[in-house]
Coordinates of N, CA and C in Angstrom, one line a residue:
P22 N 145.8 138.5 58.9 CA 145.3 140.6 58.9 C 143.3 140.7 59.6
V23 N 143.1 140.3 58.8 CA 141.7 140.2 59.7 C 141.2 140.7 60.9
G24 N 142.1 139.4 60.9 CA 141.8 139.3 62.8 C 142.7 140.0 63.7
F25 N 143.5 140.6 63.5 CA 144.5 140.9 64.5 C 143.3 142.9 63.9
F26 N 143.1 143.2 63.3 CA 142.1 144.5 63.0 C 141.3 143.9 63.6
L27 N 140.3 143.2 63.6 CA 138.7 143.0 64.0 C 139.1 142.8 66.4
E28 N 139.9 142.2 66.6 CA 140.9 141.8 68.2 C 139.9 143.1 69.0
R29 N 140.9 143.9 68.6 CA 140.5 145.3 68.7 C 139.1 145.9 68.7
V30 N 138.3 145.6 67.7 CA 137.1 146.2 68.4 C 136.0 145.6 68.4
L31 N 136.7 144.0 69.1 CA 136.2 143.2 69.7 C 135.6 143.4 71.4
A32 N 137.4 143.3 71.4 CA 137.7 144.0 73.2 C 137.7 144.8 73.4
S33 N 137.3 146.2 72.6 CA 136.8 147.5 72.5 C 134.9 148.0 72.9
H34 N 134.2 146.4 72.3 CA 133.2 146.6 72.5 C 132.1 146.8 74.0
D35 N 131.0 148.0 73.2 CA 130.2 147.5 75.1 C 129.3 146.5 74.6
S36 N 129.2 145.6 75.0 CA 128.5 144.4 74.8 C 127.2 144.4 75.7
S37 N 126.7 145.6 76.3 CA 125.5 146.2 77.0 C 124.7 147.0 75.9
Q38 N 124.8 147.3 75.0 CA 124.5 147.9 74.0 C 123.9 147.3 72.8
V39 N 125.4 146.3 72.2 CA 125.4 145.8 70.7 C 125.4 144.2 71.1
E40 N 125.2 142.5 71.4 CA 125.9 141.7 71.5 C 126.4 140.9 69.4
T41 N 127.3 140.4 69.7 CA 128.0 140.4 68.4 C 127.9 138.7 68.8
V42 N 127.9 138.2 67.6 CA 128.1 137.0 66.9 C 129.0 136.5 66.3
L43 N 129.9 136.0 66.3 CA 130.8 135.8 64.9 C 130.7 133.7 64.4
Y44 N 130.9 134.5 63.5 CA 130.2 133.0 62.1 C 131.7 132.6 61.7
E45 N 132.2 131.5 61.8 CA 133.6 131.2 61.8 C 134.2 130.1 60.5
D46 N 134.4 130.3 59.5 CA 134.3 128.7 58.8 C 136.0 129.1 58.8
T47 N 136.8 128.6 59.2 CA 138.0 128.6 59.9 C 138.6 126.5 59.6
R48 N 139.1 126.8 58.9 CA 139.9 125.5 57.8 C 141.1 125.3 58.9
F49 N 141.6 126.5 59.7 CA 143.2 125.5 60.5 C 142.9 127.1 61.7
P50 N 142.2 126.8 62.8 CA 142.1 127.6 63.9 C 143.6 127.8 64.6
D51 N 143.4 128.8 65.3 CA 144.8 128.7 65.9 C 145.0 129.9 67.1
A52 N 146.0 130.1 68.0 CA 146.1 131.1 68.6 C 145.4 132.5 68.3
Q53 N 144.6 133.6 67.5 CA 143.7 134.3 67.2 C 142.6 134.3 67.2
T54 N 142.6 132.7 66.6 CA 140.8 132.2 66.6 C 140.2 131.9 68.3
E55 N 141.5 131.2 69.0 CA 140.9 131.4 69.6 C 140.8 132.9 71.1
R56 N 141.4 133.7 71.0 CA 141.2 135.1 71.6 C 140.3 135.8 71.2
L57 N 139.5 135.4 69.2 CA 138.3 135.9 68.7 C 137.5 135.6 69.6
R58 N 137.3 134.2 69.9 CA 136.4 133.5 70.6 C 136.0 133.6 71.8
G59 N 137.2 134.4 72.3 CA 137.3 134.9 74.3 C 136.7 136.1 73.6
L60 N 136.5 136.7 73.1 CA 135.7 137.9 73.5 C 134.3 138.6 72.4
A61 N 134.2 137.1 71.7 CA 132.6 137.5 71.3 C 131.4 137.0 72.1
G62 N 130.2 137.5 71.5 CA 129.7 137.4 72.8 C 128.7 135.4 72.3
G63 N 128.6 135.7 71.1 CA 128.7 133.9 70.6 C 129.3 133.6 68.9
W64 N 129.1 132.0 69.1 CA 130.2 131.8 68.9 C 129.8 130.8 67.6
R65 N 129.8 130.9 67.0 CA 129.0 129.6 66.1 C 130.0 129.5 64.9
S66 N 130.3 127.9 64.4 CA 131.4 127.5 63.5 C 130.3 127.1 62.0
I67 N 129.9 127.7 60.9 CA 129.6 126.9 60.3 C 130.9 126.9 58.7
A68 N 131.6 125.5 59.4 CA 132.3 125.4 58.4 C 132.0 123.7 58.3
G69 N 132.0 123.7 57.0 CA 131.4 122.4 56.4 C 129.6 122.0 56.1
K70 N 128.7 123.1 56.9 CA 127.8 123.8 56.5 C 127.5 124.1 54.9
S71 N 126.2 124.5 53.9 CA 126.0 124.9 53.4 C 126.0 126.1 53.2
D72 N 125.3 126.8 52.6 CA 125.5 128.6 52.8 C 123.9 129.2 53.0
A73 N 123.0 127.3 52.5 CA 121.9 127.4 53.1 C 122.0 127.0 54.8
E74 N 121.9 125.9 55.0 CA 122.3 126.0 55.8 C 122.6 127.0 57.1
A75 N 123.7 127.7 56.9 CA 124.4 128.5 57.6 C 123.7 129.9 57.2
A76 N 122.2 129.9 56.8 CA 121.7 131.0 56.9 C 120.3 130.6 57.7
R77 N 120.1 129.2 58.0 CA 119.3 128.8 58.9 C 119.7 129.2 60.0
L78 N 120.5 128.9 60.5 CA 121.5 129.1 61.7 C 122.0 130.9 61.7
V79 N 121.6 131.7 61.1 CA 122.0 133.1 61.5 C 120.5 133.5 60.9
A80 N 119.4 132.8 60.8 CA 118.1 133.7 61.1 C 117.9 132.8 62.5
A81 N 117.7 131.5 62.6 CA 117.3 131.1 63.9 C 117.9 132.1 65.3
D82 N 119.3 132.2 64.9 CA 119.6 133.2 66.5 C 119.1 134.9 65.5
R83 N 118.4 135.3 65.2 CA 118.0 136.2 65.3 C 118.8 137.3 65.6
I84 N 119.6 137.6 64.4 CA 120.6 138.6 63.8 C 119.8 139.3 63.4
D85 N 120.1 141.3 63.8 CA 119.5 142.0 63.7 C 121.4 142.7 61.5
I86 N 121.6 142.7 62.2 CA 122.8 142.9 61.2 C 123.9 142.1 61.0
L87 N 123.7 141.8 59.7 CA 125.3 140.4 59.8 C 126.4 141.1 58.9
V88 N 127.5 140.6 58.7 CA 128.6 141.8 59.1 C 130.0 140.8 58.1
D89 N 129.8 140.5 56.4 CA 131.0 139.9 55.7 C 132.5 140.1 56.3
L90 N 133.8 140.2 56.1 CA 135.0 140.0 56.6 C 136.0 140.0 55.7
A91 N 134.9 139.3 54.5 CA 135.7 138.9 53.7 C 135.8 139.5 51.8
G92 N 135.0 140.0 51.6 CA 134.0 139.9 49.9 C 134.6 139.0 49.0
H93 N 135.5 138.8 48.5 CA 135.7 138.5 47.2 C 137.2 138.1 47.5
T94 N 137.7 137.3 48.7 CA 138.7 136.4 48.8 C 138.9 134.8 49.1
G95 N 139.6 134.5 49.3 CA 139.5 133.4 49.6 C 138.7 132.6 50.3
F96 N 138.3 131.8 50.7 CA 137.2 130.7 50.9 C 135.9 131.5 51.3
N97 N 135.9 132.5 51.2 CA 134.5 133.8 51.1 C 133.2 132.6 51.8
R98 N 131.8 133.6 52.4 CA 130.8 133.3 52.4 C 129.7 133.9 51.7
L99 N 130.3 135.0 50.4 CA 128.9 135.5 49.9 C 127.8 135.0 49.4
A100 N 127.9 133.9 49.2 CA 126.7 133.6 48.5 C 125.2 133.0 49.7
L101 N 126.5 133.3 50.9 CA 125.8 133.2 52.3 C 124.6 134.3 52.6
F102 N 125.3 135.6 52.4 CA 124.9 136.9 52.0 C 123.8 137.1 50.7
G103 N 124.0 136.8 49.7 CA 122.9 136.2 48.5 C 121.3 135.8 49.1
Q104 N 121.9 135.0 49.9 CA 120.6 134.2 50.2 C 119.0 135.1 51.5
R105 N 120.1 136.9 51.5 CA 119.9 137.3 52.5 C 119.6 136.9 54.0
A106 N 120.7 136.5 54.7 CA 120.2 136.2 55.8 C 119.7 137.1 57.1
A107 N 120.0 138.1 56.6 CA 120.4 139.3 58.0 C 119.1 139.9 57.7
P108 N 118.1 141.0 57.6 CA 117.8 142.0 57.4 C 118.4 143.1 57.1
V109 N 119.6 143.7 57.4 CA 120.7 144.1 57.2 C 121.8 143.5 56.9
Q110 N 122.6 143.8 56.2 CA 123.6 143.0 55.0 C 124.7 144.9 55.3
A111 N 125.8 143.6 55.7 CA 127.1 145.2 55.8 C 128.3 144.3 55.4
S112 N 129.2 145.2 54.3 CA 131.2 144.2 53.7 C 132.1 145.4 54.6
W113 N 132.2 145.0 55.1 CA 134.0 145.4 55.0 C 134.7 144.8 55.8
L114 N 136.3 145.4 56.4 CA 137.0 145.5 57.0 C 137.9 144.4 56.3
G115 N 138.1 143.5 55.4 CA 138.8 142.1 54.9 C 138.8 143.0 53.4
Y116 N 137.6 143.5 53.1 CA 137.8 144.0 51.4 C 137.9 144.8 50.7
F117 N 138.1 145.9 49.6 CA 138.0 146.9 50.1 C 137.1 147.1 48.7
G118 N 136.6 146.7 47.6 CA 135.5 147.1 46.3 C 134.9 147.3 46.3
T119 N 133.4 147.0 45.8 CA 132.3 146.7 45.8 C 132.4 144.6 46.2
T120 N 131.3 144.1 46.3 CA 131.0 142.6 46.2 C 130.1 142.1 45.0
G121 N 129.0 143.4 44.9 CA 128.3 143.0 43.8 C 127.0 142.0 43.8
V122 N 127.0 142.2 44.7 CA 126.0 141.0 46.0 C 124.6 142.3 45.6
A123 N 123.6 142.2 45.5 CA 122.7 143.2 45.5 C 121.9 143.1 47.3
A124 N 121.8 142.0 47.4 CA 121.5 142.1 48.7 C 123.0 142.6 49.9
M125 N 123.7 143.3 49.7 CA 124.7 143.4 49.9 C 123.8 145.0 50.0
D126 N 123.7 145.5 52.0 CA 122.7 146.4 51.5 C 123.7 148.0 52.1
Y127 N 125.4 148.0 52.7 CA 126.5 148.8 52.8 C 128.0 148.3 52.9
V128 N 128.3 149.2 52.6 CA 130.1 149.6 52.5 C 130.2 150.0 53.7
I129 N 131.1 149.4 54.7 CA 132.0 150.1 55.9 C 132.6 151.1 55.0
A130 N 133.5 152.4 55.1 CA 134.6 152.7 54.6 C 134.8 153.9 54.6
D131 N 135.7 154.6 54.5 CA 135.9 155.7 55.3 C 136.7 156.9 53.9
D132 N 136.8 157.7 53.5 CA 137.3 158.7 52.8 C 138.6 158.4 52.0
I133 N 139.0 157.6 52.7 CA 140.4 156.8 51.9 C 140.3 155.7 50.8
V134 N 139.2 154.8 51.3 CA 139.2 153.6 50.1 C 138.4 153.8 49.5
L135 N 138.0 154.9 49.9 CA 136.2 154.9 48.7 C 135.9 156.8 49.3
P136 N 136.7 157.0 47.8 CA 136.4 158.0 47.6 C 135.5 159.7 47.6
A137 N 134.9 160.6 47.6 CA 133.5 160.3 47.0 C 133.7 160.5 45.7
G138 N 132.5 160.6 45.0 CA 132.3 160.2 43.6 C 132.6 158.6 43.8
D139 N 133.1 158.2 43.5 CA 133.0 156.7 43.9 C 132.1 155.4 43.8
E140 N 131.0 156.2 44.8 CA 129.8 155.3 45.1 C 129.5 154.9 43.5
A141 N 130.1 155.3 42.7 CA 128.6 154.5 41.2 C 129.6 153.1 41.2
V142 N 130.2 153.1 41.4 CA 131.2 151.9 40.5 C 130.5 150.7 42.2
F143 N 129.7 151.0 43.0 CA 129.3 150.0 44.6 C 128.4 149.5 44.2
T144 N 128.1 148.2 44.5 CA 126.2 148.3 44.1 C 125.4 148.7 46.2
E145 N 126.4 148.6 46.5 CA 125.8 149.4 48.3 C 126.2 150.3 48.2
T146 N 125.5 151.0 49.1 CA 125.1 152.2 49.7 C 126.3 152.3 50.9
P147 N 127.7 153.5 50.3 CA 128.5 153.9 51.9 C 128.9 154.4 52.8
V148 N 128.8 153.6 53.5 CA 128.7 154.6 55.1 C 130.5 154.5 55.8
R149 N 130.4 155.2 56.0 CA 131.8 155.8 56.0 C 132.2 156.7 57.2
L150 N 132.6 156.1 57.9 CA 133.7 156.1 59.2 C 134.5 156.9 59.5
P151 N 134.8 158.2 60.6 CA 136.2 158.8 60.6 C 137.5 157.9 59.9
S152 N 138.4 158.2 59.3 CA 139.5 157.5 59.2 C 140.5 157.6 60.2
P153 N 140.8 156.1 60.4 CA 140.8 155.5 59.4 C 139.6 154.2 60.1
Y154 N 139.4 153.6 58.7 CA 138.0 152.7 59.3 C 138.3 151.4 59.7
L155 N 139.9 151.3 59.7 CA 140.4 150.0 60.4 C 140.5 150.5 62.0
C156 N 141.0 149.2 62.8 CA 140.6 149.8 64.2 C 142.8 148.6 64.5
W157 N 143.7 149.2 65.0 CA 144.6 148.4 64.9 C 144.9 148.1 66.2
T158 N 145.9 146.6 66.5 CA 145.7 145.9 67.7 C 146.8 145.7 68.0
P159 N 147.8 146.3 68.6 CA 149.6 146.3 68.8 C 149.2 145.0 69.4
P160 N 150.5 144.5 69.1 CA 151.2 143.1 69.1 C 151.2 143.5 70.5
A161 N 151.0 141.7 71.6 CA 151.8 141.4 72.3 C 152.9 141.7 73.3
E162 N 153.9 141.8 72.0 CA 155.8 142.3 72.5 C 155.5 143.3 72.7
D163 N 156.4 143.8 73.2 CA 157.3 145.0 73.8 C 158.7 145.4 72.8
V164 N 157.9 145.8 71.8 CA 158.3 146.5 70.4 C 159.0 148.2 70.7
A165 N 160.4 148.5 70.9 CA 160.0 150.3 71.0 C 160.8 150.8 69.5
A166 N 160.1 152.2 69.6 CA 160.8 152.5 68.4 C 161.7 152.7 68.1
A167 N 162.3 152.5 66.5 CA 164.2 153.4 67.2 C 164.1 154.4 65.9
P168 N 165.4 154.6 65.8 CA 165.5 156.3 65.8 C 165.5 155.6 63.7
F169 N 165.1 156.7 62.9 CA 164.5 156.5 61.8 C 166.2 156.5 60.7
P170 N 166.4 154.8 60.6 CA 167.9 154.4 60.7 C 168.1 155.9 59.3
H171 N 167.8 156.5 58.4 CA 168.4 157.4 57.2 C 169.5 158.5 57.9
L172 N 168.9 158.5 59.5 CA 169.0 160.0 59.8 C 170.4 159.5 60.3
G173 N 170.6 158.4 59.8 CA 172.0 157.3 60.7 C 173.3 157.3 60.3
G174 N 172.4 157.9 58.5 CA 173.6 157.7 57.1 C 172.9 156.5 56.3
A175 N 172.2 155.0 56.8 CA 171.7 154.2 56.5 C 171.0 154.4 54.9
P176 N 170.9 153.7 53.8 CA 170.0 154.0 53.1 C 168.0 154.1 53.5
V177 N 167.7 155.3 52.0 CA 166.5 154.7 52.8 C 166.1 153.8 52.4
T178 N 165.5 152.6 52.9 CA 164.0 150.9 53.0 C 163.3 151.5 52.6
F179 N 162.6 151.0 51.5 CA 160.7 150.7 51.6 C 160.7 149.8 51.8
G180 N 159.9 149.2 52.4 CA 159.3 148.2 52.4 C 157.0 147.4 52.8
C181 N 157.3 146.6 52.5 CA 156.0 146.0 51.6 C 155.7 144.5 52.1
F182 N 155.3 143.7 53.3 CA 154.7 143.2 53.8 C 153.4 142.5 53.1
N183 N 153.6 141.5 52.0 CA 151.5 141.8 51.6 C 152.2 140.1 50.8
N184 N 150.8 140.5 50.3 CA 151.0 138.5 49.5 C 151.3 138.7 47.9
R185 N 152.1 137.8 47.4 CA 153.2 137.9 46.2 C 152.3 138.0 45.1
A186 N 151.1 137.8 45.2 CA 149.7 137.8 43.8 C 149.7 139.3 43.4
K187 N 150.2 139.8 44.9 CA 149.3 141.1 44.8 C 151.2 141.7 43.8
V188 N 151.8 141.3 43.6 CA 153.3 142.5 42.7 C 153.5 142.3 41.7
T189 N 152.9 142.6 41.2 CA 151.9 143.1 39.6 C 153.1 143.2 39.1
D190 N 153.1 143.2 37.9 CA 154.5 144.3 36.7 C 154.1 145.4 36.8
E191 N 152.9 145.9 36.9 CA 152.5 147.6 37.2 C 153.3 147.7 38.4
V192 N 152.8 147.4 39.6 CA 152.9 147.2 41.0 C 155.2 147.4 41.0
V193 N 155.8 146.1 40.1 CA 157.0 146.3 39.6 C 157.4 147.8 39.4
A194 N 157.2 148.0 38.2 CA 157.4 148.9 37.4 C 157.2 149.9 37.9
A195 N 155.9 150.8 39.3 CA 155.7 151.5 39.9 C 157.5 151.5 40.5
W196 N 157.6 151.0 41.9 CA 158.4 150.8 42.9 C 159.9 150.9 42.0
A197 N 160.2 150.0 41.1 CA 161.2 150.6 40.0 C 161.6 152.0 39.6
A198 N 160.5 153.0 39.4 CA 160.6 154.1 38.9 C 160.3 155.4 40.6
I199 N 159.8 154.4 41.5 CA 160.3 155.2 42.7 C 161.6 154.8 43.9
M200 N 162.6 154.2 42.7 CA 163.5 153.6 43.5 C 164.8 154.4 43.1
G201 N 164.8 154.4 41.9 CA 164.7 155.4 41.0 C 164.9 156.4 41.4
R202 N 164.3 157.4 42.0 CA 163.8 158.8 42.5 C 165.5 158.6 43.5
V203 N 164.9 157.6 44.4 CA 165.3 158.0 45.8 C 166.7 156.8 46.0
G204 N 167.8 158.2 45.0 CA 169.6 157.0 45.3 C 169.6 156.1 46.0
G205 N 170.3 154.9 46.4 CA 170.7 154.6 47.4 C 169.6 153.2 47.8
S206 N 168.0 153.8 47.5 CA 167.3 153.2 48.5 C 167.1 151.6 48.1
R207 N 167.0 151.0 48.7 CA 166.8 149.9 49.2 C 164.7 149.4 49.2
L208 N 164.4 147.9 48.7 CA 163.1 147.1 48.8 C 163.3 145.8 49.6
F209 N 163.0 145.6 51.0 CA 162.5 145.0 51.5 C 161.2 144.0 51.6
L210 N 161.0 143.4 50.9 CA 160.0 142.3 50.9 C 159.6 141.2 51.3
K211 N 158.4 141.2 51.5 CA 158.7 139.6 52.9 C 157.0 139.4 53.1
S212 N 157.0 138.5 52.3 CA 156.0 136.7 52.4 C 155.9 135.8 52.4
W213 N 155.1 134.8 53.1 CA 155.1 133.2 52.8 C 155.5 132.5 51.8
S214 N 155.2 133.1 50.4 CA 155.9 132.4 49.2 C 157.4 133.0 48.9
L215 N 157.8 133.9 49.5 CA 159.9 134.2 49.2 C 159.8 132.9 50.4
D216 N 159.9 132.3 50.4 CA 160.5 131.1 51.3 C 161.2 130.3 50.2
D217 N 160.0 130.7 49.1 CA 160.7 129.7 48.1 C 161.4 130.1 46.6
P218 N 163.0 129.9 46.6 CA 164.1 130.4 45.6 C 162.9 130.4 44.4
G219 N 162.6 130.0 43.6 CA 161.9 130.2 42.3 C 161.0 131.6 42.1
N220 N 160.1 131.9 43.4 CA 159.7 133.1 44.1 C 160.9 134.2 43.6
R221 N 161.8 134.7 44.8 CA 162.5 135.3 44.4 C 163.6 136.1 43.4
A222 N 163.6 134.6 42.8 CA 164.6 135.0 41.6 C 164.1 135.0 40.3
D223 N 162.6 135.1 40.4 CA 161.5 135.5 39.3 C 161.0 137.1 39.5
L224 N 160.9 137.6 40.6 CA 160.6 139.4 41.3 C 162.5 139.2 41.1
A225 N 163.3 139.1 41.6 CA 164.5 139.5 41.3 C 164.6 140.3 39.3
A226 N 164.6 138.7 39.1 CA 164.4 139.2 36.9 C 163.5 140.4 37.0
A227 N 161.9 140.3 37.7 CA 161.4 141.8 37.1 C 161.9 142.4 37.4
F228 N 163.1 143.4 38.6 CA 162.8 144.3 39.0 C 164.8 144.3 38.1
A229 N 165.3 143.4 38.3 CA 166.1 143.8 36.6 C 166.5 144.1 35.5
A230 N 165.5 143.5 35.0 CA 164.4 144.3 33.7 C 164.2 145.6 33.9
R231 N 164.4 145.9 34.8 CA 163.5 148.2 35.0 C 165.1 148.5 36.0
G232 N 166.3 147.8 35.9 CA 167.3 149.0 36.5 C 167.8 148.8 37.6
V233 N 166.8 148.0 38.6 CA 167.0 148.0 40.7 C 167.5 146.8 40.2
A234 N 169.5 146.6 40.2 CA 170.0 145.1 40.4 C 169.3 145.1 42.3
A235 N 169.3 143.1 42.3 CA 169.3 142.2 43.1 C 170.2 143.3 44.6
D236 N 171.4 143.9 45.0 CA 171.9 144.0 46.2 C 170.3 144.9 47.3
R237 N 169.8 145.4 45.9 CA 169.3 146.7 46.3 C 167.7 145.5 47.0
L238 N 167.7 144.5 46.6 CA 166.4 144.3 46.8 C 166.6 143.3 48.6
I239 N 165.6 143.5 49.4 CA 165.7 142.0 50.2 C 164.9 141.6 50.1
F240 N 165.0 139.5 50.4 CA 163.1 139.2 50.2 C 163.7 138.8 51.3
E241 N 162.4 138.0 51.9 CA 161.9 137.6 53.5 C 160.9 136.7 53.8
G242 N 160.5 135.6 53.9 CA 160.2 134.2 54.2 C 158.9 134.5 55.4
L243 N 158.1 133.3 55.7 CA 157.6 133.4 56.8 C 158.4 133.7 58.4
S244 N 157.5 134.4 59.3 CA 158.3 134.2 60.0 C 157.4 134.6 61.5
P245 N 157.6 133.2 63.3 CA 156.3 134.4 63.5 C 156.4 136.1 63.8
R246 N 155.3 136.5 64.2 CA 154.6 137.7 64.3 C 156.2 138.9 65.2
A247 N 156.8 138.2 66.1 CA 157.5 138.0 67.5 C 158.6 138.2 66.5

């Protein structure tokens, strides 16, 4: 997801004003990796490098502003930022909360993800962009907008294509309450982990315990973007 958001930013970037250098720590390079590489002014692999080695590389490149795109997500390199690899350091795009890293100067956000008054729980200084602070990259596939199915008599279908780990008991309870207020509505959940029958059964049981029958749930696993 971060790559999809970043792609449009790089493609729209004015390289005559600011040079962009990407530091990638990718264990599984793919077509998206190659697209980003083609859009970057510079490309450095830090896969397998220690934080100290990566910090020395950033310093040698004389980077003015180093931007973290991962936050506290898997395989992040926040320890690199803890070494003050660049004079100005900011967190953006892939994580919505504070990093808690004292050397992280700024968090780039907007009024939605960082409402006024929430600054106290951030160690970084907020820099708010006009909403939204994300930049969408349209898919290469030509996908026509379809009529709203409910207008044709179909039930309202809510959807969330997200990591199963984020579907906590509180989330299930909230969705069940929403579906209870919208008669006949369905919920479409899609995640790579829903390829597993056990995961689907556990999730269906959690909804059943809150009064949502299995025939109102649609589960789908991984599929190509097209």
